[in-house]
C-alpha cells in the first residue's frame, strides 16, 4: 500500500492537490500571524472617494471589500471557517453514517430494514433544501451550520458502509471466527470494523469537498456562518451587489472555494484508487 | 416486471409519507409560535386559545398529522407568513420557469458530459483522458454561484452576448442553464467514461475490431449506442440536484422560478414557503427515481429479467 501511495503521489495532479491542501491548512492555522491586516478593521483609506472598494494592488494586495476591509486577510481567516466546518461536519457525517451502516449491516433483519428505509427517506430530500429548512429554523452559527451539513450528508456513507458490513458478515472468515467462539463485540470491532477503515478514509476526504461547497452555498444564500466571522461564501454574499464594478470580490473567494473543493476531490479519488484496487481506472 | 413496478410504486408512496412526517416534525421545531404570530402581541389568553382551537393545534399529534397529510393530498400547503397567499398557488405560478431551466440544463449537461466522457474513454490512460477528468473535477467542484457570477460577468457584462439576468427569451435561458449544465456535465462525463470503458471491454467490440472495422466506426456505431442509453436514462435521478441548484442559480440570474421563491422566503424566514418548496422537491425526486426505474429496463434488456 505504501508503494501505491508513493505511486499516486508521483502523479503531478495528485501531488499538486496534496500540496494545495497542506498550503491552505498552513494558511488557516497561521492566519493571525501572516495576515497583513486585521480582517475586521474597516480602513479609512480602504475605500475610494466615491465609497467604492479598492482594486487589487498597492497596500491591499487583493483589494478591499465594500466596508474597506482587506480582502486577503479576510480570505486567510475565511480558510479557517471553511476548513473547520469541512472537517467537523464531514467528520460527524462519516461518524453517523458508519454507525448506522454498521448497525444495519451487522444486525440485519428488522433493524436493517428500518435503518435502510430511513436512509432512503433522507435521500429523497435534496441536501441543500433540507439544510436551508434546518438553517432557517435554527438561528445559524458556526456550529449549527456544521451540524446541519452533517445531518444531510451522512446518507451516502451509511449506504456504502451498510453494503460492506452486510457482505462481510456473511463471509467465511467471519463464520470461522464465530465458530471459534468470539463474542459479537470482538467480531465487530476486531474483525469487521478494520475492513471499513479504507472506505471511511475515502469518505473523510471526498466528503470535505461536498461539505465545503455546501457551507459556501449556505453562506452565499445568507443563512450560513454569521458575520463578522469571515467565510468565503459569505464574502461573495456581502459583495454581490458590487460585483460588476468590483469583480475581484467574487473571483478571489470563488477561486479559493473552487481550489479547496477541487483538491479534496482529486485527493479522495486518488485515495480510493490506492485503497480499493477494484475501482482503479474506472471512475 | 409489473410486480416490480407495483412494489416500487408502493415504496415511493411510503417514502412520500415519510417525507411528510419529517416536514411535519420540522414545523414543530420552529421557535416562533404560529398562533402568537397570528394573534398579535396584545391578544388575550382567550383569543390565543380560540385561534389555537381554530387551527386544530389543540388536538392530539396523530390527528394533526393525519389532517396535515389530508390537506397535502388535496394540494393545500398552507399560507405564506408574509405574502398571505396560498403556498400552492405561489409554487404553481413559478413552476413553468423552473421546468424551462431544467430542460435547458439537461440539454447542456448531456452536450458537455457525453462527448467528454466518450473521448476520455477512447483515449483511456492518455493525456486527453486525464485532461478531461481534471476538467470534470473542475466542473463538479465549482460552486454554482461562482460559475454563475463569472459567466454573468464575462458573457453578459463584458461581451454583452446575453442579457444580464431576467426571464423571457431563449437568450435569457442560456447562461443559467449552462451554469447548472457545467456541474451536471462534470458528473455525466465521469459516468459516460466508465460506461464506455465497460462497453469497450465487451467481446462483441473485440469481434467488431477483429473483422476490420475502423476504430471510429467501432466507437461511434457499436460502442456509443450501448454506452449512452443507460446514461440518458439516469436523467430522472438529476431532479434533486436541479431543485437544489435552482435555488442558487435562480437567485444569481433573477430567474422567476421556485428556486427564487425559496431564496426570497429564506431572506424573510417565511417557513411555509421553504417547507412547501422542500416538499415539492422531495416529491419530484421520488417521482424522478420512479421514472428512472421505469425507463432503465426499456433501455437495458438485461434489467428486464430480474
Coordinates of C-alpha atoms in Angstrom, one line a residue, chain A residues 41-49 54 60 67-69:
Chain A
X41 CA -10.7 46.5 10.6
X42 CA -12.5 49.0 8.3
X43 CA -9.7 51.0 6.8
X44 CA -10.2 54.8 6.4
X45 CA -8.1 54.6 3.2
X46 CA -9.7 51.3 2.2
X47 CA -12.4 52.9 0.0
X48 CA -12.2 55.2 -2.9
X49 CA -13.5 58.8 -2.5
X54 CA -10.2 49.4 -3.8
X60 CA -4.1 46.0 -0.1
X67 CA -16.6 48.1 4.0
X68 CA -12.9 48.9 3.2
X69 CA -11.6 45.7 4.9

